[in-house]
Amino acid sequence: MSIFIPDSETKLYGLLGKTLSHSISPSLHNNGFRDLGINAIYLMLETKEQDLGEYIGSLKNLGFAGWNVTIPHKESIIPYLNGFSSLARAAGAVNTVLNRRGRLTGYNTDVIGFQRQVEETGFKVKEKRAVVIGAGGAARAVIAAMVQLDLADITIINRTVENAAELAKLFKEENSKQNFDFCSLEEQEYA
């Protein structure tokens, strides 16, 4: 096994989040880079929410080519970006950032990932009902995919009912075709 030694041409990538010790992303990406002969390295980029803006500035200045975004930054990163894709806009969350000459663009690949999984099952979801548990960045992506798949009714269940209500309201304002409802986990336990 050879040891990878970064040089001035090495592209920098990483996973941006708060608690990352459980993640296998660096291992997956670095093995892929090695196997494909790509001169790049993928690092853990742990930061707290209150330090996010300064941290992103540092990533830009260090020349990071891009990074994935995970909990709790999928929504809070948006104000620090120069632009974002239509899917990221629809989801209201970003899980991938590309740095092109100092311009940061956010993307959401969770929307496409969920949509493809549903389509590959062959299950027809058009005008069906669905329940989403959670109201964070991944839930936003799943709901955005459900809207594109033309589901009729979407109920959001969350521990903090206010977050579920806010998310339902947000999607209701953008998508008059679907019915959105919400409730807390406690309410659902007795339903």
Coordinates of C-alpha atoms in Angstrom, one line a residue:
M1 CA 0.0 0.0 0.0
S2 CA 1.4 3.4 -1.0
I3 CA 1.2 6.5 1.1
F4 CA -0.5 9.5 -0.4
I5 CA 1.5 12.7 -0.2
P6 CA -0.4 15.8 -1.1
D7 CA 1.4 18.4 -3.2
S8 CA 0.6 21.9 -4.5
E9 CA -1.7 20.4 -7.2
T10 CA -3.8 18.3 -4.8
K11 CA -7.5 19.2 -4.9
L12 CA -9.1 19.7 -1.5
Y13 CA -12.5 18.3 -0.6
G14 CA -14.3 17.5 2.6
L15 CA -17.4 16.9 4.7
L16 CA -18.6 20.0 6.6
G17 CA -20.7 19.3 9.7
K18 CA -20.6 19.4 13.5
T19 CA -20.0 15.8 14.7
L20 CA -18.4 13.7 12.1
S21 CA -16.5 10.9 13.9
H22 CA -19.0 8.3 12.6
S23 CA -18.7 9.3 9.0
I24 CA -17.2 6.9 6.4
S25 CA -17.2 9.6 3.7
P26 CA -13.4 10.4 3.9
S27 CA -12.6 6.7 3.6
L28 CA -15.0 6.2 0.6
H29 CA -13.8 9.4 -1.2
N30 CA -10.1 8.9 -0.5
N31 CA -10.2 5.3 -1.7
G32 CA -12.0 6.4 -4.8
F33 CA -9.5 9.1 -5.5
R34 CA -6.6 6.6 -5.1
D35 CA -8.2 3.9 -7.2
L36 CA -9.0 6.4 -10.0
G37 CA -5.6 8.1 -9.8
I38 CA -7.1 11.5 -8.9
N39 CA -4.8 13.9 -7.0
A40 CA -7.3 14.9 -4.3
I41 CA -7.9 14.5 -0.6
Y42 CA -11.2 14.4 1.3
L43 CA -11.1 15.7 4.9
M44 CA -13.3 16.0 7.9
L45 CA -14.3 19.7 8.4
E46 CA -15.9 19.9 11.8
T47 CA -17.3 23.3 13.0
K48 CA -20.0 24.7 15.2
E49 CA -22.9 26.7 13.9
Q50 CA -21.7 29.9 15.4
D51 CA -18.3 29.6 13.6
L52 CA -19.8 28.6 10.2
G53 CA -19.3 31.9 8.3
E54 CA -15.7 32.2 9.4
Y55 CA -15.0 28.6 8.6
I56 CA -16.4 28.9 5.1
G57 CA -14.3 31.9 4.5
S58 CA -11.2 29.8 5.5
L59 CA -12.2 27.0 3.1
K60 CA -12.5 29.5 0.3
N61 CA -9.1 31.0 1.1
L62 CA -7.5 27.6 1.4
G63 CA -8.8 26.8 -2.1
F64 CA -11.1 23.9 -1.3
A65 CA -12.6 22.8 -4.5
G66 CA -15.8 21.7 -2.8
W67 CA -17.4 20.0 0.2
N68 CA -20.4 18.0 1.3
V69 CA -22.6 19.5 4.0
T70 CA -24.3 17.6 6.8
I71 CA -26.0 18.2 10.1
P72 CA -26.5 20.9 11.3
H73 CA -25.4 23.1 8.4
K74 CA -27.6 22.1 5.4
E75 CA -29.9 25.1 5.9
S76 CA -27.6 27.5 7.7
I77 CA -25.0 27.5 5.0
I78 CA -27.3 29.1 2.4
P79 CA -26.6 32.8 3.3
Y80 CA -22.9 32.2 2.8
L81 CA -23.3 31.0 -0.8
N82 CA -23.2 33.1 -4.0
G83 CA -25.9 30.9 -5.7
F84 CA -27.6 27.6 -5.6
S85 CA -29.3 25.1 -7.9
S86 CA -33.1 25.0 -8.5
L87 CA -33.2 21.7 -6.5
A88 CA -31.4 23.3 -3.5
R89 CA -33.8 26.2 -3.7
A90 CA -36.8 23.9 -3.8
A91 CA -35.5 21.9 -0.8
G92 CA -34.3 24.9 1.1
A93 CA -31.2 22.9 2.0
V94 CA -27.8 22.3 0.5
N95 CA -25.7 19.2 0.8
T96 CA -22.9 19.9 -1.7
V97 CA -20.9 23.1 -2.3
L98 CA -18.6 23.8 -5.3
N99 CA -16.0 26.5 -5.1
R100 CA -15.3 27.9 -8.6
R101 CA -12.7 30.7 -8.4
G102 CA -14.1 31.9 -5.1
R103 CA -17.8 31.7 -6.1
L104 CA -19.6 29.2 -3.9
T105 CA -22.6 27.4 -5.4
G106 CA -24.9 25.1 -3.4
Y107 CA -26.5 21.9 -4.7
N108 CA -28.9 19.3 -3.2
T109 CA -28.3 15.8 -4.4
D110 CA -30.6 14.3 -1.8
V111 CA -33.6 15.3 -3.9
I112 CA -32.4 13.4 -7.0
G113 CA -31.3 10.5 -4.8
F114 CA -34.7 10.1 -3.2
Q115 CA -36.5 10.6 -6.5
R116 CA -34.5 8.0 -8.3
Q117 CA -35.0 5.4 -5.5
V118 CA -38.8 5.8 -5.7
E119 CA -38.8 5.7 -9.5
E120 CA -36.5 2.5 -9.5
T121 CA -39.0 0.7 -7.3
G122 CA -41.6 1.1 -10.0
F123 CA -44.1 2.2 -7.3
K124 CA -46.5 4.8 -8.6
V125 CA -46.7 7.6 -6.1
K126 CA -48.6 10.2 -8.2
E127 CA -51.5 11.6 -6.2
K128 CA -50.7 9.3 -3.2
R129 CA -50.3 10.2 0.5
A130 CA -47.0 10.2 2.3
V131 CA -45.6 10.9 5.7
V132 CA -42.2 12.4 6.4
I133 CA -40.7 12.1 9.9
G134 CA -38.4 15.0 10.6
A135 CA -38.1 18.6 9.6
G136 CA -34.4 19.1 8.9
G137 CA -32.4 19.3 5.7
A138 CA -32.9 15.7 4.6
A139 CA -36.7 16.0 5.2
R140 CA -36.7 19.2 3.1
A141 CA -35.0 17.3 0.2
V142 CA -37.5 14.3 0.5
I143 CA -40.5 16.7 0.5
A144 CA -39.1 18.6 -2.6
A145 CA -38.7 15.2 -4.4
M146 CA -42.3 14.3 -3.4
V147 CA -43.6 17.5 -4.8
Q148 CA -41.8 16.8 -8.1
L149 CA -43.2 13.2 -8.1
D150 CA -46.7 14.8 -7.7
L151 CA -47.9 13.3 -4.5
A152 CA -51.2 14.6 -3.3
D153 CA -50.9 14.8 0.5
I154 CA -47.8 15.1 2.6
T155 CA -47.8 15.0 6.4
I156 CA -44.7 16.2 8.3
I157 CA -44.2 14.6 11.7
N158 CA -41.6 16.1 14.0
R159 CA -40.6 16.2 17.7
T160 CA -40.8 20.0 17.6
V161 CA -44.2 20.6 16.1
E162 CA -43.3 24.3 15.4
N163 CA -40.6 23.1 13.0
A164 CA -43.0 20.8 11.2
A165 CA -45.6 23.6 11.0
E166 CA -43.0 26.0 9.5
L167 CA -41.9 23.5 6.9
A168 CA -45.5 22.6 5.9
K169 CA -46.2 26.4 5.6
L170 CA -43.1 26.9 3.5
F171 CA -43.9 24.2 1.0
K172 CA -47.6 25.1 1.0
E173 CA -46.7 28.7 -0.1
E174 CA -44.6 27.3 -3.0
N175 CA -46.8 24.4 -4.1
S176 CA -50.5 25.0 -4.2
K177 CA -51.1 21.6 -5.9
Q178 CA -50.2 19.5 -2.8
N179 CA -51.9 19.4 0.6
F180 CA -49.5 19.7 3.5
D181 CA -50.2 18.8 7.1
F182 CA -48.1 18.4 10.2
C183 CA -48.2 17.1 13.8
S184 CA -45.8 16.3 16.6
L185 CA -44.5 12.8 17.3
E186 CA -46.5 12.7 20.5
E187 CA -49.8 13.4 18.7
Q188 CA -49.0 10.7 16.2
E189 CA -48.3 8.1 18.9
Y190 CA -51.9 8.1 19.9
A191 CA -53.4 8.4 16.4

